[in-house]
Tab-separated table of C-alpha atoms and ligand atoms in Angstrom:
chain	number	residue	atom	x	y	z
A	1	MET	CA	64.610	133.342	144.123
A	2	THR	CA	63.394	134.269	140.873
A	3	ALA	CA	60.133	133.362	139.961
A	4	ARG	CA	59.764	131.022	137.143
A	5	PRO	CA	58.871	132.518	133.884
A	6	PRO	CA	55.364	131.212	132.374
A	7	ALA	CA	55.870	128.326	130.101
A	8	THR	CA	56.308	129.123	126.583
A	9	ILE	CA	52.857	129.241	124.420
A	10	PRO	CA	53.646	126.925	121.503
A	11	VAL	CA	51.987	127.619	118.093
A	12	ALA	CA	50.031	124.516	117.956
A	13	ARG	CA	49.186	121.655	119.833
A	14	PRO	CA	46.717	118.730	118.552
A	15	TRP	CA	44.021	117.889	120.710
A	16	ILE	CA	43.784	113.831	121.396
A	17	GLY	CA	43.288	112.353	124.495
A	18	GLN	CA	41.934	108.830	125.965
A	19	PRO	CA	39.606	107.798	123.216
A	20	GLU	CA	42.480	108.095	120.726
A	21	ALA	CA	44.695	105.963	122.894
A	22	ASP	CA	42.062	103.324	123.764
A	23	ALA	CA	41.107	103.040	119.840
A	24	VAL	CA	44.918	102.523	119.277
A	25	SER	CA	45.015	99.889	121.782
A	26	ARG	CA	41.961	98.241	120.254
A	27	ALA	CA	43.483	98.499	116.449
A	28	VAL	CA	46.862	97.115	118.097
A	29	LEU	CA	45.094	93.897	119.896
A	30	SER	CA	43.005	93.237	117.223
A	31	GLY	CA	45.941	91.656	115.422
A	32	TRP	CA	45.052	93.527	112.155
A	33	VAL	CA	47.264	96.801	111.981
A	34	THR	CA	47.616	97.873	108.741
A	35	GLN	CA	44.908	98.848	106.022
A	36	GLY	CA	42.045	96.673	107.029
A	37	PRO	CA	38.823	97.285	109.092
A	38	GLU	CA	39.686	100.349	110.653
A	39	VAL	CA	40.740	101.971	107.589
A	40	ALA	CA	37.804	101.018	105.791
A	41	ALA	CA	35.516	102.634	108.443
A	42	PHE	CA	37.722	105.653	108.373
A	43	GLU	CA	37.056	106.173	104.745
A	44	ARG	CA	33.582	105.927	105.021
A	45	GLU	CA	33.146	108.280	108.120
A	46	PHE	CA	35.634	110.642	106.357
A	47	ALA	CA	33.559	110.669	103.136
A	48	GLU	CA	30.129	111.147	105.068
A	49	ALA	CA	32.170	114.098	107.017
A	50	VAL	CA	32.860	116.132	104.089
A	51	GLY	CA	29.972	114.923	101.389
A	52	ALA	CA	32.467	112.886	99.214
A	53	PRO	CA	30.798	110.264	97.182
A	54	HIS	CA	34.459	108.292	97.629
A	55	ALA	CA	37.608	108.565	100.084
A	56	CYS	CA	40.770	106.501	99.935
A	57	ALA	CA	43.143	106.835	102.829
A	58	VAL	CA	46.772	106.696	102.401
A	59	SER	CA	49.813	107.453	103.805
A	60	ASN	CA	49.963	111.601	103.919
A	61	CYS	CA	48.698	114.143	102.050
A	62	THR	CA	51.959	114.482	99.620
A	63	THR	CA	51.185	110.892	98.388
A	64	ALA	CA	47.646	111.605	98.300
A	65	LEU	CA	48.394	114.595	95.927
A	66	HIS	CA	50.507	112.373	93.910
A	67	LEU	CA	48.226	109.886	92.976
A	68	ALA	CA	45.687	112.798	92.139
A	69	LEU	CA	47.941	114.037	89.839
A	70	LEU	CA	48.796	110.794	88.477
A	71	ALA	CA	44.755	110.189	88.286
A	72	VAL	CA	44.337	112.978	85.889
A	73	GLY	CA	47.018	112.482	83.602
A	74	VAL	CA	49.876	114.550	84.509
A	75	GLU	CA	53.208	113.184	82.901
A	76	PRO	CA	56.824	113.975	82.796
A	77	GLY	CA	57.437	117.407	81.051
A	78	ASP	CA	53.992	118.374	81.592
A	79	GLU	CA	52.965	121.819	83.361
A	80	VAL	CA	50.998	122.136	86.203
A	81	ILE	CA	49.653	125.385	87.230
A	82	THR	CA	49.898	126.200	91.310
A	83	ALA	CA	50.941	128.435	94.192
A	84	SER	CA	54.683	128.782	95.082
A	85	HIS	CA	53.049	130.193	98.673
A	86	SER	CA	52.572	126.796	100.003
A	87	PHE	CA	54.199	124.091	101.994
A	88	ILE	CA	56.818	122.809	99.593
A	89	ALA	CA	54.661	119.422	99.250
A	90	THR	CA	52.438	120.911	96.667
A	91	ALA	CA	55.101	121.546	94.369
A	92	ASN	CA	56.774	118.703	95.301
A	93	ALA	CA	54.059	116.246	94.607
A	94	ILE	CA	54.385	117.717	90.867
A	95	ARG	CA	57.848	117.486	90.784
A	96	HIS	CA	57.275	113.489	91.481
A	97	CYS	CA	55.362	112.912	88.472
A	98	GLY	CA	58.342	114.274	86.504
A	99	ALA	CA	56.331	117.495	85.771
A	100	VAL	CA	57.111	121.219	86.196
A	101	PRO	CA	55.218	123.654	88.593
A	102	VAL	CA	53.856	126.709	87.183
A	103	PHE	CA	53.724	129.154	90.039
A	104	VAL	CA	51.072	132.015	90.029
A	105	ASP	CA	50.738	134.809	92.634
A	106	ILE	CA	48.427	134.909	95.443
A	107	GLU	CA	45.985	137.388	96.602
A	108	ARG	CA	47.027	139.912	99.006
A	109	ALA	CA	44.150	139.307	101.379
A	110	THR	CA	43.533	135.732	101.306
A	111	TYR	CA	46.686	134.535	100.756
A	112	ASN	CA	45.245	132.330	97.987
A	113	LEU	CA	45.528	131.764	94.598
A	114	ASP	CA	45.034	134.753	92.463
A	115	PRO	CA	42.341	133.441	89.721
A	116	THR	CA	42.909	136.601	87.353
A	117	LYS	CA	46.477	135.315	87.115
A	118	LEU	CA	46.023	131.957	85.415
A	119	ALA	CA	45.649	133.012	82.139
A	120	GLY	CA	49.592	134.235	81.869
A	121	ALA	CA	50.596	130.916	83.214
A	122	VAL	CA	48.939	128.436	80.755
A	123	SER	CA	51.008	127.021	77.909
A	124	PRO	CA	50.074	123.979	75.197
A	125	ARG	CA	51.967	121.692	78.020
A	126	THR	CA	49.592	122.715	80.839
A	127	LYS	CA	47.906	119.639	82.184
A	128	ALA	CA	45.943	120.370	85.295
A	129	ILE	CA	45.728	123.319	88.244
A	130	LEU	CA	46.797	122.078	91.861
A	131	ALA	CA	44.641	124.706	93.805
A	132	VAL	CA	45.649	125.087	97.734
A	133	HIS	CA	43.097	125.974	100.301
A	134	GLN	CA	46.290	127.802	102.524
A	135	ILE	CA	45.879	127.286	106.135
A	136	GLY	CA	42.502	126.213	105.903
A	137	LEU	CA	40.629	129.210	104.009
A	138	PRO	CA	39.161	128.322	100.938
A	139	CYS	CA	40.803	129.580	97.860
A	140	ASP	CA	38.063	130.836	94.850
A	141	LEU	CA	37.023	127.724	93.635
A	142	ARG	CA	34.479	129.281	91.566
A	143	ALA	CA	36.656	131.603	89.685
A	144	ILE	CA	39.352	128.420	89.063
A	145	LEU	CA	36.875	126.144	87.758
A	146	GLU	CA	35.210	128.864	85.444
A	147	PHE	CA	38.674	129.304	84.176
A	148	ALA	CA	39.364	125.458	84.047
A	149	ARG	CA	36.584	123.850	82.652
A	150	PRO	CA	36.464	125.419	79.352
A	151	ARG	CA	39.748	124.455	78.572
A	152	GLY	CA	39.181	120.788	79.610
A	153	LEU	CA	41.935	121.179	82.887
A	154	PRO	CA	41.585	119.391	85.577
A	155	VAL	CA	41.486	120.942	89.293
A	156	VAL	CA	42.888	118.914	92.150
A	157	GLU	CA	42.594	120.780	95.463
A	158	ASP	CA	45.256	120.633	98.217
A	159	ALA	CA	43.135	120.458	101.101
A	160	ALA	CA	45.762	119.626	103.685
A	161	CYS	CA	44.578	122.421	106.151
A	162	ALA	CA	40.795	122.667	105.038
A	163	ILE	CA	39.236	119.614	106.664
A	164	GLY	CA	35.871	120.898	107.831
A	165	SER	CA	36.256	124.492	106.124
A	166	GLU	CA	33.329	125.375	103.848
A	167	ILE	CA	32.256	127.068	100.826
A	168	LEU	CA	29.240	128.710	99.566
A	169	TRP	CA	28.153	126.898	96.402
A	170	GLU	CA	25.009	127.662	94.735
A	171	GLY	CA	23.326	129.230	97.837
A	172	LYS	CA	24.662	125.815	100.234
A	173	TRP	CA	27.382	125.887	102.524
A	174	GLU	CA	29.239	122.760	101.502
A	175	LYS	CA	32.410	121.200	102.853
A	176	ILE	CA	35.830	121.332	101.193
A	177	GLY	CA	36.316	117.687	99.843
A	178	ARG	CA	33.004	117.412	98.347
A	179	PRO	CA	34.937	117.524	95.793
A	180	HIS	CA	34.387	120.567	93.997
A	181	GLY	CA	37.215	120.324	91.518
A	182	ASP	CA	38.036	116.736	90.607
A	183	ILE	CA	40.013	115.266	93.262
A	184	ALA	CA	40.979	117.183	96.696
A	185	CYS	CA	43.602	115.529	99.440
A	186	PHE	CA	43.585	116.107	102.933
A	187	SER	CA	46.547	115.578	105.234
A	188	PHE	CA	46.798	114.354	109.111
A	189	HIS	CA	49.480	115.762	110.288
A	190	PRO	CA	49.973	116.866	113.631
A	191	ARG	CA	50.320	120.756	112.716
A	192	LYS	CA	46.297	120.090	110.832
A	193	LEU	CA	42.926	120.103	112.733
A	194	VAL	CA	42.492	116.285	112.692
A	195	THR	CA	45.427	114.264	112.979
A	196	THR	CA	46.533	110.526	113.118
A	197	GLY	CA	50.571	111.167	113.253
A	198	ASP	CA	50.879	111.064	110.003
A	199	GLY	CA	48.056	110.070	107.082
A	200	GLY	CA	46.220	111.497	104.307
A	201	MET	CA	42.905	111.038	102.289
A	202	ILE	CA	41.522	111.431	98.777
A	203	THR	CA	38.321	112.396	97.943
A	204	THR	CA	36.497	112.290	94.564
A	205	ALA	CA	33.171	111.917	92.789
A	206	SER	CA	34.738	109.441	90.347
A	207	ALA	CA	34.343	105.695	91.049
A	208	ALA	CA	37.311	104.964	88.299
A	209	TRP	CA	39.725	107.008	90.082
A	210	ASP	CA	39.178	105.763	93.842
A	211	LYS	CA	39.708	102.389	92.067
A	212	LYS	CA	42.819	103.794	90.730
A	213	PHE	CA	43.794	105.189	94.139
A	214	ARG	CA	42.780	101.760	95.628
A	215	LEU	CA	45.314	99.934	93.224
A	216	TRP	CA	48.412	102.360	93.420
A	217	ARG	CA	48.361	102.802	97.095
A	218	GLN	CA	49.181	98.906	97.510
A	219	HIS	CA	51.667	98.343	94.840
A	220	GLY	CA	49.518	97.766	92.099
A	221	MET	CA	47.732	94.644	93.889
A	222	ASN	CA	44.402	93.757	91.947
A	223	VAL	CA	43.027	92.235	95.289
A	224	PRO	CA	42.637	94.063	98.621
A	225	ASP	CA	43.720	92.032	101.598
A	226	THR	CA	40.432	92.630	103.131
A	227	VAL	CA	39.087	90.782	100.488
A	228	ARG	CA	41.661	87.733	100.172
A	229	HIS	CA	41.532	87.534	104.283
A	230	GLY	CA	37.823	86.885	104.100
A	231	SER	CA	37.389	84.579	100.875
A	232	LYS	CA	36.832	80.741	101.585
A	233	GLN	CA	38.233	80.166	98.327
A	234	VAL	CA	42.131	80.271	97.196
A	235	VAL	CA	42.643	84.066	95.733
A	236	PHE	CA	45.980	84.612	93.534
A	237	GLU	CA	46.498	88.438	93.291
A	238	ASP	CA	47.726	89.956	90.049
A	239	TYR	CA	49.974	93.226	89.986
A	240	VAL	CA	48.392	94.881	87.248
A	241	GLU	CA	50.458	98.202	87.375
A	242	VAL	CA	53.462	99.264	88.932
A	243	GLY	CA	52.257	100.729	92.031
A	244	TYR	CA	53.556	102.470	95.330
A	245	ASN	CA	52.950	101.595	99.012
A	246	TYR	CA	51.121	104.391	100.136
A	247	ARG	CA	49.027	102.517	103.060
A	248	LEU	CA	47.564	104.096	105.872
A	249	THR	CA	47.781	101.937	108.815
A	250	ASP	CA	44.909	100.552	110.993
A	251	VAL	CA	46.610	101.888	114.246
A	252	GLN	CA	46.477	105.408	112.629
A	253	ALA	CA	42.925	105.016	111.263
A	254	ALA	CA	41.507	104.332	114.499
A	255	MET	CA	42.910	107.312	115.863
A	256	GLY	CA	41.641	109.433	112.679
A	257	ARG	CA	38.055	108.046	113.824
A	258	GLU	CA	38.091	109.259	116.944
A	259	GLN	CA	39.660	112.613	115.886
A	260	LEU	CA	37.041	113.031	113.457
A	261	LYS	CA	34.225	112.948	116.365
A	262	ARG	CA	36.400	116.228	117.565
A	263	LEU	CA	35.939	117.760	114.061
A	264	PRO	CA	32.921	119.730	115.116
A	265	ALA	CA	33.835	120.700	118.566
A	266	MET	CA	37.289	121.804	117.313
A	267	ILE	CA	36.109	124.039	114.451
A	268	GLU	CA	33.708	125.690	117.035
A	269	ARG	CA	36.320	126.137	119.479
A	270	ARG	CA	38.672	127.826	116.838
A	271	ARG	CA	35.976	129.979	115.277
A	272	ALA	CA	35.665	131.346	118.710
A	273	GLN	CA	39.116	131.828	119.480
A	274	SER	CA	40.184	133.684	116.469
A	275	ALA	CA	36.885	135.982	116.921
A	276	HIS	CA	38.793	136.796	120.296
A	277	TYR	CA	42.002	137.491	118.715
A	278	HIS	CA	39.752	140.040	116.322
A	279	GLN	CA	38.866	141.821	119.381
A	280	LEU	CA	42.112	141.768	121.089
A	281	LEU	CA	44.006	142.969	118.081
A	282	ALA	CA	41.776	145.278	116.539
A	283	GLY	CA	42.922	148.760	115.958
A	284	ILE	CA	46.436	148.264	116.038
A	285	PRO	CA	47.750	150.656	113.057
A	286	GLY	CA	49.144	148.734	110.240
A	287	LEU	CA	48.424	145.076	111.571
A	288	ASP	CA	46.161	143.401	109.184
A	289	LEU	CA	44.042	140.550	110.861
A	290	PRO	CA	42.769	137.667	108.701
A	291	ARG	CA	39.470	137.616	106.988
A	292	GLU	CA	36.973	135.655	105.333
A	293	PRO	CA	35.605	136.135	101.980
A	294	SER	CA	31.622	136.142	102.089
A	295	TRP	CA	31.413	132.694	100.441
A	296	ALA	CA	34.081	131.129	102.523
A	297	ARG	CA	34.449	129.839	106.294
A	298	ALA	CA	37.863	129.124	107.628
A	299	ASN	CA	38.770	126.008	110.132
A	300	TRP	CA	40.892	128.551	111.457
A	301	GLN	CA	44.064	126.316	111.191
A	302	SER	CA	46.064	128.910	111.715
A	303	TYR	CA	45.517	132.888	112.729
A	304	CYS	CA	47.473	134.520	110.207
A	305	VAL	CA	48.412	138.359	111.091
A	306	ARG	CA	50.660	140.488	108.793
A	307	LEU	CA	52.527	142.784	110.055
A	308	PRO	CA	53.063	146.812	108.849
A	309	GLY	CA	55.654	147.029	106.351
A	310	ARG	CA	57.969	149.246	108.408
A	311	VAL	CA	58.550	146.510	111.137
A	312	LYS	CA	60.926	143.331	110.941
A	313	GLN	CA	59.274	140.196	111.012
A	314	ARG	CA	62.274	138.431	112.860
A	315	ALA	CA	62.937	141.015	115.408
A	316	VAL	CA	59.091	140.944	116.407
A	317	MET	CA	59.129	136.806	116.574
A	318	GLN	CA	62.030	136.917	118.397
A	319	ALA	CA	60.725	139.310	121.288
A	320	MET	CA	57.434	137.383	121.086
A	321	LEU	CA	59.912	134.188	121.844
A	322	ASP	CA	62.278	135.720	124.194
A	323	ALA	CA	58.790	136.617	126.427
A	324	GLY	CA	57.383	133.037	126.118
A	325	VAL	CA	55.492	133.325	122.935
A	326	SER	CA	56.436	131.085	119.942
A	327	THR	CA	55.011	132.128	116.402
A	328	ARG	CA	55.771	130.889	113.067
A	329	ARG	CA	56.597	133.571	109.764
A	330	GLY	CA	54.049	133.390	107.107
A	331	VAL	CA	53.623	130.348	104.428
A	332	MET	CA	56.968	129.725	102.731
A	333	CYS	CA	57.623	130.177	99.134
A	334	THR	CA	58.575	127.350	97.133
A	335	HIS	CA	60.420	129.252	94.527
A	336	ARG	CA	62.937	131.054	97.156
A	337	GLU	CA	63.937	127.508	98.510
A	338	PRO	CA	67.456	126.343	97.958
A	339	ALA	CA	65.734	122.911	96.805
A	340	TYR	CA	64.282	124.508	94.063
A	341	ARG	CA	67.236	126.790	92.527
A	342	ASP	CA	68.025	123.652	90.336
A	343	THR	CA	65.284	122.234	90.137
A	344	PRO	CA	62.865	123.398	87.089
A	345	TRP	CA	59.742	125.882	87.481
A	346	ALA	CA	58.483	128.642	86.053
A	347	CYS	CA	56.202	131.509	87.011
A	348	GLY	CA	53.309	133.083	85.258
A	349	GLY	CA	55.818	135.289	83.280
A	350	GLY	CA	57.886	132.540	82.195
A	351	ARG	CA	60.968	132.469	84.305
A	352	ALA	CA	63.305	133.730	81.812
A	353	ALA	CA	60.838	136.352	80.556
A	354	CYS	CA	60.219	137.695	83.724
A	355	GLY	CA	63.976	138.365	84.789
A	356	CYS	CA	63.876	136.562	88.121
A	357	ALA	CA	67.009	136.711	90.422
A	358	PRO	CA	67.605	133.580	92.781
A	359	GLY	CA	65.049	133.859	95.334
A	360	VAL	CA	63.183	136.815	93.994
A	361	CYS	CA	60.485	136.736	91.412
A	362	ARG	CA	58.849	139.758	90.247
A	363	GLN	CA	55.750	137.554	89.105
A	364	LEU	CA	55.271	136.135	92.474
A	365	ALA	CA	55.549	139.801	94.522
A	366	GLU	CA	52.634	139.109	96.657
A	367	SER	CA	53.917	135.866	97.490
A	368	GLU	CA	57.321	136.650	98.843
A	369	ARG	CA	55.702	139.757	100.563
A	370	ALA	CA	53.130	137.191	102.292
A	371	GLN	CA	56.008	135.501	103.685
A	372	ASP	CA	57.955	138.325	104.834
A	373	GLU	CA	55.391	140.393	106.294
A	374	ALA	CA	52.819	137.731	108.098
A	375	ILE	CA	53.276	135.725	111.083
A	376	ILE	CA	51.461	132.794	112.463
A	377	LEU	CA	50.220	133.168	116.030
A	378	PRO	CA	49.606	130.756	118.754
A	379	LEU	CA	46.075	128.930	118.478
A	380	PHE	CA	45.208	125.565	119.451
A	381	HIS	CA	42.350	123.692	120.894
A	382	ASP	CA	43.205	124.083	124.824
A	383	MET	CA	44.562	127.444	124.600
A	384	ALA	CA	43.213	129.468	127.335
A	385	GLY	CA	41.768	133.131	126.545
A	386	SER	CA	44.426	134.629	129.096
A	387	ASP	CA	47.225	133.227	127.034
A	388	GLN	CA	45.355	134.756	124.034
A	389	GLU	CA	45.307	138.147	125.738
A	390	ARG	CA	49.319	137.530	126.768
A	391	VAL	CA	50.197	136.975	123.216
A	392	ALA	CA	47.982	140.019	121.929
A	393	ALA	CA	49.000	142.484	124.663
A	394	LEU	CA	52.844	141.644	123.643
A	395	LEU	CA	52.077	141.916	120.080
A	396	ARG	CA	50.511	145.087	120.638
A	397	ALA	CA	53.560	146.194	123.097
A	398	LEU	CA	55.822	145.754	120.222
A	399	LEU	CA	54.174	147.434	117.755
A	400	ALA	CA	53.444	150.254	119.560
Z	501	LIG	C1	50.821	120.175	105.581
Z	501	LIG	C2	50.799	120.222	103.789
Z	501	LIG	C3	51.141	119.101	103.131
Z	501	LIG	C4	51.711	118.087	102.982
Z	501	LIG	O1	51.026	117.096	103.765
Z	501	LIG	P1	51.784	115.845	104.587
Z	501	LIG	O2	50.658	115.070	105.246
Z	501	LIG	O3	52.770	116.431	105.560
Z	501	LIG	O4	52.448	114.924	103.678
Z	501	LIG	C5	50.753	119.535	101.851
Z	501	LIG	N1	50.291	120.743	101.204
Z	501	LIG	C6	49.916	121.860	101.898
Z	501	LIG	C7	49.315	122.773	101.788
Z	501	LIG	C8	50.127	121.284	103.700
Z	501	LIG	O5	50.092	122.339	104.580
């Protein structure tokens, strides 16, 4: 008889337990299952957790980004500057407004938008900047805002991965979502820290925009269900704009409230696990480990290392999978996907001017390199230290 091989270590796994199951059960048995009291409570608690004046729950982060871009006035034919090196939903949200994504390259060290590239991407049609806090590491918002403010360009933050991440702001550590730009959008997909299955949140300091989000998420209806339900008078609603159905359910919100309570422990654990990886992986020639700039604290949504240029990313990942360790390649580049072959987009150099071939853009060289060289190692709340040691030993042996 041969020994069973150890179970494959997954790349990620949400931290969910009985409190979430109980909360979901409470919402189900209450008889109010969508956008009711649980959603309202989740919004209050989320706003409190990140220090935002307003938080509006929606169905996911893609719909959050769509509404945020609409709120700042993005219209068909406009351009929005963003990173190609992001999950495709970032650029898709711009397309959902009928606008054109203009991709700028990233910084090698942080995988985040390079503020020095913004000037080359601006045109008379630029309407906004969509900045991403990639895999939970805050981007250089100060530099981006210094560029955007004098030009009157609104800044929307794609904070899908950045719940609990922090940025040093006027001498104080502040949570992403305050927001520091104009609007910030979060995701509760299971690949992020806090999950509701699917779900999203929009934070802003603007009461007017918050009101718009509430209108748009529920078909443009001017009376929320909670108000109609609680009224002793007959209430007739109006549909004042063509809206959307971007509601979060109460079942999801009930789960989200429990998840939010776990957030401080989630981040503490991930910081410790990342420090452990740093130790275990130190000194491997050519292997780049993730670093936080002095002004940023990641929530360590992912632990992303950059392989030495000489090794083949796919071969390393396959060898790790064969040995029972699941990994993912670095963040995708939207401009290389089939969906963007015939979809309008531009790069900082003006797509035609830079002589891009399909899937290859000279203006986005760091983005492409990051996709091809980086791999995401397993990291999740319940991951044992001994499993981290297994992952590190395997990678060390493969790169020897
Ligand atoms: C996950 C993710 C999204 C999309 O979030 P959904 O909630 O799945 O819509 C958008 N942007 C980034 C950077 C993401 O990582």
